[in-house]
PDB file of C-alpha atoms in Angstrom:
ATOM      1  CA  MET A   1      -0.091   0.112  -0.063  1.00  0.00           C
ATOM      2  CA  THR A   2       1.408   3.418  -1.071  1.00  0.00           C
ATOM      3  CA  LEU A   3       0.000   6.354   0.981  1.00  0.00           C
ATOM      4  CA  ASP A   4      -0.543   9.880  -0.507  1.00  0.00           C
ATOM      5  CA  HIS A   5       1.722  12.237   1.517  1.00  0.00           C
ATOM      6  CA  SER A   6      -0.586  15.207   0.333  1.00  0.00           C
ATOM      7  CA  LYS A   7      -3.566  13.682   1.928  1.00  0.00           C
ATOM      8  CA  ARG A   8      -5.251  16.084   4.295  1.00  0.00           C
ATOM      9  CA  VAL A   9      -6.863  15.074   7.488  1.00  0.00           C
ATOM     10  CA  SER A  10     -10.434  13.965   7.377  1.00  0.00           C
ATOM     11  CA  HIS A  11     -13.028  15.712   9.346  1.00  0.00           C
ATOM     12  CA  SER A  12     -13.698  12.924  11.595  1.00  0.00           C
ATOM     13  CA  ASP A  13      -9.847  12.258  12.311  1.00  0.00           C
ATOM     14  CA  LEU A  14      -9.388  15.928  12.984  1.00  0.00           C
ATOM     15  CA  SER A  15     -12.192  16.019  15.480  1.00  0.00           C
ATOM     16  CA  SER A  16     -10.734  12.965  17.247  1.00  0.00           C
ATOM     17  CA  LEU A  17      -7.359  14.607  17.412  1.00  0.00           C
ATOM     18  CA  VAL A  18      -8.862  17.761  18.748  1.00  0.00           C
ATOM     19  CA  ARG A  19     -10.582  15.919  21.406  1.00  0.00           C
ATOM     20  CA  PHE A  20      -7.520  13.799  22.365  1.00  0.00           C
ATOM     21  CA  VAL A  21      -5.406  16.986  22.792  1.00  0.00           C
ATOM     22  CA  ARG A  22      -8.055  18.675  24.846  1.00  0.00           C
ATOM     23  CA  GLU A  23      -8.852  15.797  27.099  1.00  0.00           C
ATOM     24  CA  HIS A  24      -5.380  14.523  27.750  1.00  0.00           C
ATOM     25  CA  ARG A  25      -3.434  17.510  28.401  1.00  0.00           C
ATOM     26  CA  PRO A  26      -0.595  17.775  29.170  1.00  0.00           C
ATOM     27  CA  LEU A  27       0.634  15.609  26.316  1.00  0.00           C
ATOM     28  CA  CYS A  28       4.035  14.166  25.876  1.00  0.00           C
ATOM     29  CA  VAL A  29       4.877  14.301  22.172  1.00  0.00           C
ATOM     30  CA  ILE A  30       7.203  11.744  20.679  1.00  0.00           C
ATOM     31  CA  SER A  31       8.683  13.012  17.443  1.00  0.00           C
ATOM     32  CA  GLY A  32      10.521  11.319  14.559  1.00  0.00           C
ATOM     33  CA  ALA A  33      12.058  12.210  11.255  1.00  0.00           C
ATOM     34  CA  GLY A  34       8.430  12.750   9.665  1.00  0.00           C
ATOM     35  CA  CYS A  35       8.181  15.761  11.716  1.00  0.00           C
ATOM     36  CA  SER A  36      11.259  17.300   9.949  1.00  0.00           C
ATOM     37  CA  THR A  37      10.748  16.300   6.302  1.00  0.00           C
ATOM     38  CA  ASN A  38       8.856  19.623   5.427  1.00  0.00           C
ATOM     39  CA  SER A  39      11.998  21.341   6.672  1.00  0.00           C
ATOM     40  CA  GLY A  40      14.011  19.566   3.933  1.00  0.00           C
ATOM     41  CA  ILE A  41      15.395  16.733   5.942  1.00  0.00           C
ATOM     42  CA  PHE A  42      14.843  13.390   4.425  1.00  0.00           C
ATOM     43  CA  ASP A  43      13.521  10.561   6.655  1.00  0.00           C
ATOM     44  CA  TYR A  44      14.963   7.028   6.612  1.00  0.00           C
ATOM     45  CA  ARG A  45      11.789   4.622   6.059  1.00  0.00           C
ATOM     46  CA  ASP A  46       9.053   4.391   3.826  1.00  0.00           C
ATOM     47  CA  ASP A  47       5.284   4.237   4.692  1.00  0.00           C
ATOM     48  CA  GLU A  48       5.634   0.526   5.420  1.00  0.00           C
ATOM     49  CA  GLY A  49       8.634   1.027   7.752  1.00  0.00           C
ATOM     50  CA  ASN A  50      11.163  -0.369   5.326  1.00  0.00           C
ATOM     51  CA  TRP A  51      14.554   1.264   4.795  1.00  0.00           C
ATOM     52  CA  LYS A  52      14.573   3.861   1.829  1.00  0.00           C
ATOM     53  CA  ARG A  53      18.213   4.004   1.433  1.00  0.00           C
ATOM     54  CA  PRO A  54      21.418   2.201   2.616  1.00  0.00           C
ATOM     55  CA  GLN A  55      21.342   1.815   6.337  1.00  0.00           C
ATOM     56  CA  PRO A  56      23.498   4.258   8.440  1.00  0.00           C
ATOM     57  CA  VAL A  57      26.788   3.271   9.815  1.00  0.00           C
ATOM     58  CA  LEU A  58      26.672   1.154  13.107  1.00  0.00           C
ATOM     59  CA  LEU A  59      28.506   2.329  16.125  1.00  0.00           C
ATOM     60  CA  ASP A  60      30.800  -0.775  16.440  1.00  0.00           C
ATOM     61  CA  GLU A  61      31.763  -0.244  12.705  1.00  0.00           C
ATOM     62  CA  PHE A  62      32.389   3.490  13.207  1.00  0.00           C
ATOM     63  CA  LEU A  63      34.530   2.708  16.302  1.00  0.00           C
ATOM     64  CA  SER A  64      36.454  -0.188  14.906  1.00  0.00           C
ATOM     65  CA  SER A  65      37.138   0.537  11.164  1.00  0.00           C
ATOM     66  CA  VAL A  66      38.759   3.669   9.492  1.00  0.00           C
ATOM     67  CA  ASN A  67      36.822   2.652   6.355  1.00  0.00           C
ATOM     68  CA  SER A  68      33.553   2.978   8.012  1.00  0.00           C
ATOM     69  CA  ARG A  69      34.617   6.271   9.402  1.00  0.00           C
ATOM     70  CA  ARG A  70      35.557   7.369   5.948  1.00  0.00           C
ATOM     71  CA  ARG A  71      31.959   6.192   4.681  1.00  0.00           C
ATOM     72  CA  TYR A  72      30.335   8.117   7.581  1.00  0.00           C
ATOM     73  CA  TRP A  73      32.153  11.411   7.080  1.00  0.00           C
ATOM     74  CA  ALA A  74      32.022  11.458   3.311  1.00  0.00           C
ATOM     75  CA  ARG A  75      28.273  11.040   3.534  1.00  0.00           C
ATOM     76  CA  SER A  76      28.015  13.559   6.489  1.00  0.00           C
ATOM     77  CA  MET A  77      30.108  16.193   4.560  1.00  0.00           C
ATOM     78  CA  LEU A  78      27.800  15.925   1.504  1.00  0.00           C
ATOM     79  CA  GLY A  79      24.622  16.012   3.383  1.00  0.00           C
ATOM     80  CA  TRP A  80      25.583  18.633   5.858  1.00  0.00           C
ATOM     81  CA  PRO A  81      24.902  21.700   3.872  1.00  0.00           C
ATOM     82  CA  LEU A  82      21.158  21.172   3.380  1.00  0.00           C
ATOM     83  CA  PHE A  83      20.769  19.632   6.899  1.00  0.00           C
ATOM     84  CA  ALA A  84      22.491  22.838   8.493  1.00  0.00           C
ATOM     85  CA  LYS A  85      20.217  25.289   6.671  1.00  0.00           C
ATOM     86  CA  ALA A  86      16.936  23.667   7.654  1.00  0.00           C
ATOM     87  CA  THR A  87      14.547  25.668   9.779  1.00  0.00           C
ATOM     88  CA  PRO A  88      11.498  24.790  11.955  1.00  0.00           C
ATOM     89  CA  ASN A  89       8.330  23.885   9.802  1.00  0.00           C
ATOM     90  CA  THR A  90       4.673  24.394  10.830  1.00  0.00           C
ATOM     91  CA  ALA A  91       4.639  21.154  12.861  1.00  0.00           C
ATOM     92  CA  HIS A  92       7.502  22.359  15.166  1.00  0.00           C
ATOM     93  CA  LEU A  93       5.968  25.808  15.576  1.00  0.00           C
ATOM     94  CA  ALA A  94       2.613  24.315  16.252  1.00  0.00           C
ATOM     95  CA  LEU A  95       4.023  22.031  19.054  1.00  0.00           C
ATOM     96  CA  LYS A  96       5.779  25.138  20.472  1.00  0.00           C
ATOM     97  CA  ARG A  97       2.362  26.917  20.547  1.00  0.00           C
ATOM     98  CA  LEU A  98       0.615  23.948  22.116  1.00  0.00           C
ATOM     99  CA  GLU A  99       3.431  24.002  24.897  1.00  0.00           C
ATOM    100  CA  ASP A 100       2.898  27.639  25.465  1.00  0.00           C
ATOM    101  CA  LEU A 101      -0.851  26.908  25.990  1.00  0.00           C
ATOM    102  CA  GLY A 102      -0.007  23.953  28.353  1.00  0.00           C
ATOM    103  CA  LEU A 103      -1.449  21.397  26.112  1.00  0.00           C
ATOM    104  CA  VAL A 104       1.956  19.880  25.413  1.00  0.00           C
ATOM    105  CA  GLY A 105       4.172  19.323  28.633  1.00  0.00           C
ATOM    106  CA  SER A 106       7.349  17.985  26.731  1.00  0.00           C
ATOM    107  CA  VAL A 107       8.631  16.557  23.567  1.00  0.00           C
ATOM    108  CA  ILE A 108      10.904  13.542  23.330  1.00  0.00           C
ATOM    109  CA  THR A 109      12.403  13.687  19.807  1.00  0.00           C
ATOM    110  CA  GLN A 110      14.284  11.020  17.927  1.00  0.00           C
ATOM    111  CA  ASN A 111      15.716  13.737  15.657  1.00  0.00           C
ATOM    112  CA  VAL A 112      19.119  15.137  15.956  1.00  0.00           C
ATOM    113  CA  ASP A 113      18.350  18.402  13.958  1.00  0.00           C
ATOM    114  CA  ASP A 114      17.576  20.755  16.950  1.00  0.00           C
ATOM    115  CA  LEU A 115      14.409  22.101  15.092  1.00  0.00           C
ATOM    116  CA  HIS A 116      12.254  21.642  18.114  1.00  0.00           C
ATOM    117  CA  GLU A 117      14.736  23.809  20.186  1.00  0.00           C
ATOM    118  CA  SER A 118      15.111  26.306  17.197  1.00  0.00           C
ATOM    119  CA  SER A 119      11.334  26.728  17.207  1.00  0.00           C
ATOM    120  CA  GLY A 120      11.551  27.909  20.897  1.00  0.00           C
ATOM    121  CA  GLN A 121      10.307  24.864  22.567  1.00  0.00           C
ATOM    122  CA  LYS A 122      11.636  24.608  26.066  1.00  0.00           C
ATOM    123  CA  ASN A 123      10.890  21.130  27.372  1.00  0.00           C
ATOM    124  CA  VAL A 124      12.669  19.030  24.734  1.00  0.00           C
ATOM    125  CA  ILE A 125      14.553  15.676  25.409  1.00  0.00           C
ATOM    126  CA  ALA A 126      16.869  14.851  22.524  1.00  0.00           C
ATOM    127  CA  LEU A 127      16.534  11.080  22.768  1.00  0.00           C
ATOM    128  CA  HIS A 128      19.440  10.672  20.281  1.00  0.00           C
ATOM    129  CA  GLY A 129      21.576  13.773  20.846  1.00  0.00           C
ATOM    130  CA  SER A 130      22.287  16.528  18.432  1.00  0.00           C
ATOM    131  CA  LEU A 131      24.296  16.638  15.231  1.00  0.00           C
ATOM    132  CA  ARG A 132      25.421  20.191  15.854  1.00  0.00           C
ATOM    133  CA  THR A 133      28.542  19.165  17.873  1.00  0.00           C
ATOM    134  CA  VAL A 134      31.394  16.568  17.645  1.00  0.00           C
ATOM    135  CA  THR A 135      33.459  15.192  20.593  1.00  0.00           C
ATOM    136  CA  CYS A 136      36.856  13.582  20.704  1.00  0.00           C
ATOM    137  CA  LEU A 137      36.431  10.205  22.149  1.00  0.00           C
ATOM    138  CA  ASN A 138      40.036  10.240  23.811  1.00  0.00           C
ATOM    139  CA  CYS A 139      40.250  13.622  25.379  1.00  0.00           C
ATOM    140  CA  GLN A 140      36.785  14.836  25.203  1.00  0.00           C
ATOM    141  CA  THR A 141      37.515  18.085  23.535  1.00  0.00           C
ATOM    142  CA  CYS A 142      34.211  19.294  21.802  1.00  0.00           C
ATOM    143  CA  PHE A 143      33.927  20.920  18.205  1.00  0.00           C
ATOM    144  CA  SER A 144      31.006  22.620  16.424  1.00  0.00           C
ATOM    145  CA  ARG A 145      29.989  20.490  13.306  1.00  0.00           C
ATOM    146  CA  GLU A 146      30.353  23.614  11.290  1.00  0.00           C
ATOM    147  CA  GLU A 147      34.005  23.712  12.232  1.00  0.00           C
ATOM    148  CA  ILE A 148      34.498  20.142  11.246  1.00  0.00           C
ATOM    149  CA  GLN A 149      32.484  20.696   7.932  1.00  0.00           C
ATOM    150  CA  LYS A 150      35.084  23.384   6.982  1.00  0.00           C
ATOM    151  CA  ARG A 151      37.996  20.934   7.639  1.00  0.00           C
ATOM    152  CA  LEU A 152      36.262  18.172   5.649  1.00  0.00           C
ATOM    153  CA  GLU A 153      35.738  20.495   2.650  1.00  0.00           C
ATOM    154  CA  ALA A 154      39.288  21.857   2.735  1.00  0.00           C
ATOM    155  CA  THR A 155      40.857  18.377   2.999  1.00  0.00           C
ATOM    156  CA  ASN A 156      38.612  16.680   0.501  1.00  0.00           C
ATOM    157  CA  PRO A 157      37.847  19.110  -2.358  1.00  0.00           C
ATOM    158  CA  LEU A 158      37.560  16.498  -5.074  1.00  0.00           C
ATOM    159  CA  TYR A 159      34.314  15.089  -3.193  1.00  0.00           C
ATOM    160  CA  VAL A 160      32.577  18.267  -2.414  1.00  0.00           C
ATOM    161  CA  SER A 161      30.693  18.709  -5.628  1.00  0.00           C
ATOM    162  CA  THR A 162      29.390  15.073  -5.490  1.00  0.00           C
ATOM    163  CA  ALA A 163      25.551  14.787  -6.114  1.00  0.00           C
ATOM    164  CA  VAL A 164      23.795  14.135  -2.758  1.00  0.00           C
ATOM    165  CA  MET A 165      20.516  13.275  -1.143  1.00  0.00           C
ATOM    166  CA  PRO A 166      20.513  14.066   2.366  1.00  0.00           C
ATOM    167  CA  ASP A 167      18.846  12.081   5.100  1.00  0.00           C
ATOM    168  CA  ALA A 168      17.549  12.298   8.675  1.00  0.00           C
ATOM    169  CA  GLY A 169      21.004  11.718  10.210  1.00  0.00           C
ATOM    170  CA  GLY A 170      22.806  14.418   8.188  1.00  0.00           C
ATOM    171  CA  GLU A 171      24.370  11.942   5.685  1.00  0.00           C
ATOM    172  CA  GLY A 172      23.832  11.640   2.175  1.00  0.00           C
ATOM    173  CA  TYR A 173      24.171   9.304  -0.882  1.00  0.00           C
ATOM    174  CA  TYR A 174      27.301   9.848  -2.836  1.00  0.00           C
ATOM    175  CA  SER A 175      27.734   8.733  -6.471  1.00  0.00           C
ATOM    176  CA  ILE A 176      31.651   8.125  -6.447  1.00  0.00           C
ATOM    177  CA  ASN A 177      33.655   5.738  -4.532  1.00  0.00           C
ATOM    178  CA  ILE A 178      35.179   6.767  -1.247  1.00  0.00           C
ATOM    179  CA  ASP A 179      38.822   5.387  -1.122  1.00  0.00           C
ATOM    180  CA  GLU A 180      41.857   6.021   1.025  1.00  0.00           C
ATOM    181  CA  SER A 181      42.281   9.496  -0.474  1.00  0.00           C
ATOM    182  CA  PHE A 182      39.359  10.720   1.770  1.00  0.00           C
ATOM    183  CA  VAL A 183      40.744  12.603   4.874  1.00  0.00           C
ATOM    184  CA  VAL A 184      38.874  11.559   7.975  1.00  0.00           C
ATOM    185  CA  PRO A 185      38.862  14.554  10.538  1.00  0.00           C
ATOM    186  CA  VAL A 186      40.798  13.658  13.845  1.00  0.00           C
ATOM    187  CA  CYS A 187      41.093  15.678  17.071  1.00  0.00           C
ATOM    188  CA  ASP A 188      43.226  18.847  16.802  1.00  0.00           C
ATOM    189  CA  THR A 189      44.355  18.231  20.468  1.00  0.00           C
ATOM    190  CA  CYS A 190      45.330  14.627  20.601  1.00  0.00           C
ATOM    191  CA  GLY A 191      44.659  13.106  17.418  1.00  0.00           C
ATOM    192  CA  GLY A 192      41.746  10.974  18.648  1.00  0.00           C
ATOM    193  CA  VAL A 193      38.678   9.700  16.797  1.00  0.00           C
ATOM    194  CA  LEU A 194      35.919  12.257  16.476  1.00  0.00           C
ATOM    195  CA  LYS A 195      32.272  11.205  16.792  1.00  0.00           C
ATOM    196  CA  PRO A 196      29.256  13.510  16.406  1.00  0.00           C
ATOM    197  CA  ASP A 197      27.223  13.720  19.590  1.00  0.00           C
ATOM    198  CA  VAL A 198      24.394  11.523  18.410  1.00  0.00           C
ATOM    199  CA  VAL A 199      23.356   7.848  19.325  1.00  0.00           C
ATOM    200  CA  PHE A 200      24.530   5.667  16.466  1.00  0.00           C
ATOM    201  CA  PHE A 201      22.501   2.624  15.465  1.00  0.00           C
ATOM    202  CA  GLY A 202      23.736  -0.022  17.868  1.00  0.00           C
ATOM    203  CA  GLY A 203      24.621   2.570  20.470  1.00  0.00           C
ATOM    204  CA  ASN A 204      22.954   3.312  23.987  1.00  0.00           C
ATOM    205  CA  ILE A 205      21.008   6.169  25.186  1.00  0.00           C
ATOM    206  CA  ASN A 206      22.594   8.249  27.928  1.00  0.00           C
ATOM    207  CA  ALA A 207      21.174   7.069  31.363  1.00  0.00           C
ATOM    208  CA  ASN A 208      20.184  10.621  32.357  1.00  0.00           C
ATOM    209  CA  VAL A 209      18.345  11.169  29.009  1.00  0.00           C
ATOM    210  CA  LYS A 210      16.604   7.738  29.256  1.00  0.00           C
ATOM    211  CA  GLN A 211      15.500   8.709  32.794  1.00  0.00           C
ATOM    212  CA  ALA A 212      14.231  12.061  31.606  1.00  0.00           C
ATOM    213  CA  ALA A 213      12.164  10.570  28.944  1.00  0.00           C
ATOM    214  CA  ASN A 214      10.633   8.041  31.345  1.00  0.00           C
ATOM    215  CA  ASP A 215       9.857  10.860  33.732  1.00  0.00           C
ATOM    216  CA  ALA A 216       8.128  12.747  30.987  1.00  0.00           C
ATOM    217  CA  ILE A 217       5.947   9.664  30.178  1.00  0.00           C
ATOM    218  CA  HIS A 218       5.082   9.275  33.647  1.00  0.00           C
ATOM    219  CA  LYS A 219       3.952  12.899  33.864  1.00  0.00           C
ATOM    220  CA  ALA A 220       1.768  12.907  30.914  1.00  0.00           C
ATOM    221  CA  ARG A 221      -1.891  12.301  30.578  1.00  0.00           C
ATOM    222  CA  GLY A 222      -1.547  11.354  26.876  1.00  0.00           C
ATOM    223  CA  VAL A 223       1.101  10.506  24.435  1.00  0.00           C
ATOM    224  CA  LEU A 224       1.143  11.854  20.999  1.00  0.00           C
ATOM    225  CA  VAL A 225       3.391  10.268  18.450  1.00  0.00           C
ATOM    226  CA  VAL A 226       4.287  12.459  15.441  1.00  0.00           C
ATOM    227  CA  GLY A 227       6.128  11.333  12.198  1.00  0.00           C
ATOM    228  CA  SER A 228       7.764   8.150  13.720  1.00  0.00           C
ATOM    229  CA  SER A 229       7.567   4.638  12.464  1.00  0.00           C
ATOM    230  CA  LEU A 230       8.600   3.632  16.159  1.00  0.00           C
ATOM    231  CA  MET A 231      10.915   0.991  14.488  1.00  0.00           C
ATOM    232  CA  VAL A 232      13.698   2.132  16.862  1.00  0.00           C
ATOM    233  CA  TYR A 233      13.258   0.532  20.173  1.00  0.00           C
ATOM    234  CA  SER A 234      14.219   3.556  22.138  1.00  0.00           C
ATOM    235  CA  SER A 235      10.908   5.273  21.127  1.00  0.00           C
ATOM    236  CA  PHE A 236       8.848   2.197  20.862  1.00  0.00           C
ATOM    237  CA  ARG A 237       9.833   1.338  24.593  1.00  0.00           C
ATOM    238  CA  LEU A 238       8.443   4.747  25.645  1.00  0.00           C
ATOM    239  CA  VAL A 239       5.081   3.881  23.842  1.00  0.00           C
ATOM    240  CA  LYS A 240       5.088   0.448  25.626  1.00  0.00           C
ATOM    241  CA  LEU A 241       5.609   2.244  28.921  1.00  0.00           C
ATOM    242  CA  ALA A 242       2.694   4.494  28.279  1.00  0.00           C
ATOM    243  CA  ARG A 243       0.420   1.776  27.235  1.00  0.00           C
ATOM    244  CA  ALA A 244       1.456  -0.387  30.538  1.00  0.00           C
ATOM    245  CA  ARG A 245       0.444   2.731  32.679  1.00  0.00           C
ATOM    246  CA  GLY A 246      -2.937   3.013  30.887  1.00  0.00           C
ATOM    247  CA  THR A 247      -1.845   6.333  29.321  1.00  0.00           C
ATOM    248  CA  PRO A 248      -3.887   7.044  26.025  1.00  0.00           C
ATOM    249  CA  ILE A 249      -1.688   7.041  22.898  1.00  0.00           C
ATOM    250  CA  ALA A 250      -2.455   8.755  19.610  1.00  0.00           C
ATOM    251  CA  ILE A 251      -0.197   8.388  16.389  1.00  0.00           C
ATOM    252  CA  LEU A 252      -0.140  10.809  13.670  1.00  0.00           C
ATOM    253  CA  GLY A 253       1.869  10.106  10.516  1.00  0.00           C
ATOM    254  CA  HIS A 254       2.004   8.888   6.919  1.00  0.00           C
ATOM    255  CA  GLY A 255       2.421   5.269   7.256  1.00  0.00           C
ATOM    256  CA  VAL A 256       2.238   2.237   9.544  1.00  0.00           C
ATOM    257  CA  THR A 257       4.066   2.248  12.707  1.00  0.00           C
ATOM    258  CA  ARG A 258       5.312  -0.351  15.234  1.00  0.00           C
ATOM    259  CA  GLY A 259       2.885   0.989  17.798  1.00  0.00           C
ATOM    260  CA  ASP A 260      -0.156   0.808  15.988  1.00  0.00           C
ATOM    261  CA  ALA A 261      -1.702  -1.932  17.888  1.00  0.00           C
ATOM    262  CA  LEU A 262      -1.153  -0.040  21.113  1.00  0.00           C
ATOM    263  CA  ALA A 263      -2.725   3.289  20.171  1.00  0.00           C
ATOM    264  CA  THR A 264      -6.008   4.596  21.008  1.00  0.00           C
ATOM    265  CA  LEU A 265      -6.047   6.759  17.906  1.00  0.00           C
ATOM    266  CA  THR A 266      -4.236   6.521  14.632  1.00  0.00           C
ATOM    267  CA  ILE A 267      -4.418   9.080  11.846  1.00  0.00           C
ATOM    268  CA  ARG A 268      -2.847   8.696   8.410  1.00  0.00           C
ATOM    269  CA  CYS A 269      -2.362  12.031   6.780  1.00  0.00           C
ATOM    270  CA  GLU A 270       0.061  14.765   5.975  1.00  0.00           C
ATOM    271  CA  ILE A 271       1.537  16.223   9.083  1.00  0.00           C
ATOM    272  CA  THR A 272       2.238  19.937   8.869  1.00  0.00           C
ATOM    273  CA  SER A 273      -1.323  20.653   7.317  1.00  0.00           C
ATOM    274  CA  THR A 274      -2.874  18.606  10.113  1.00  0.00           C
ATOM    275  CA  PHE A 275      -1.205  20.822  12.643  1.00  0.00           C
ATOM    276  CA  GLU A 276      -2.479  23.811  10.954  1.00  0.00           C
ATOM    277  CA  GLU A 277      -6.109  22.590  11.032  1.00  0.00           C
ATOM    278  CA  LEU A 278      -5.656  21.402  14.680  1.00  0.00           C
ATOM    279  CA  LEU A 279      -4.528  25.011  15.686  1.00  0.00           C
ATOM    280  CA  LYS A 280      -7.597  26.403  13.895  1.00  0.00           C
ATOM    281  CA  CYS A 281     -10.048  24.016  15.636  1.00  0.00           C
ATOM    282  CA  LEU A 282      -8.442  24.817  18.976  1.00  0.00           C
ATOM    283  CA  LYS A 283      -8.697  28.563  18.254  1.00  0.00           C
ATOM    284  CA  VAL A 284      -5.266  29.327  19.244  1.00  0.00           C
TER     285      VAL A 284
END
């Protein structure tokens, strides 16, 4: 089944969503890549939850193999310019408005783009970190991702103009082979391995972040999932926790999700236009 991403929310689904938001305040929102696609950041999965492009580099590969680090940094260098200029879209701004009104208590995001924070939202839990900074795994020196981008482009000029399609992790497709001529950035201070401050696939979420997410679910009277397939266990676990507590769950997005069977309400439609209609109905 292929779903139409331009599909607007039906009147009955919109009424159900309005009622859910009003009756279960404050909501905890769990957001995924689908929340940021209208900002120009591509998602990883199709409407059936399958991979749309090659899977990202796994943590163990990144740590153990310089070739894997070449693959990661080459893709990241090519995908970064579009990723870096992304700005909050209607969904981010609507969630900020709902927070201001006390309808949303917190947002737990799988995204690493900082767009919820850029919208002015205050109570954001970045489940998988932020792509905006990079840390040396040896001496813990921190660098801005913009600084690393300048170094990547300066040392790899032949790769800069490669055709690219960015994705949710700030990486991208590249149409040429990456070989040993690609220069992987290392720490200026000690020469150690640099890693972006995100949770790679196969990595573990920081214990404090995990606890903050658990606390947000415990405080919420309702959970609203926006733009996530919930295929990643770190977010699916939170939906399971909400269900175990008897907390109502609504899911808004384009395609099927791992949590559909646990939800009180599922709505398949275009996300940003749905938030526009939601704010109108709430008269805010």
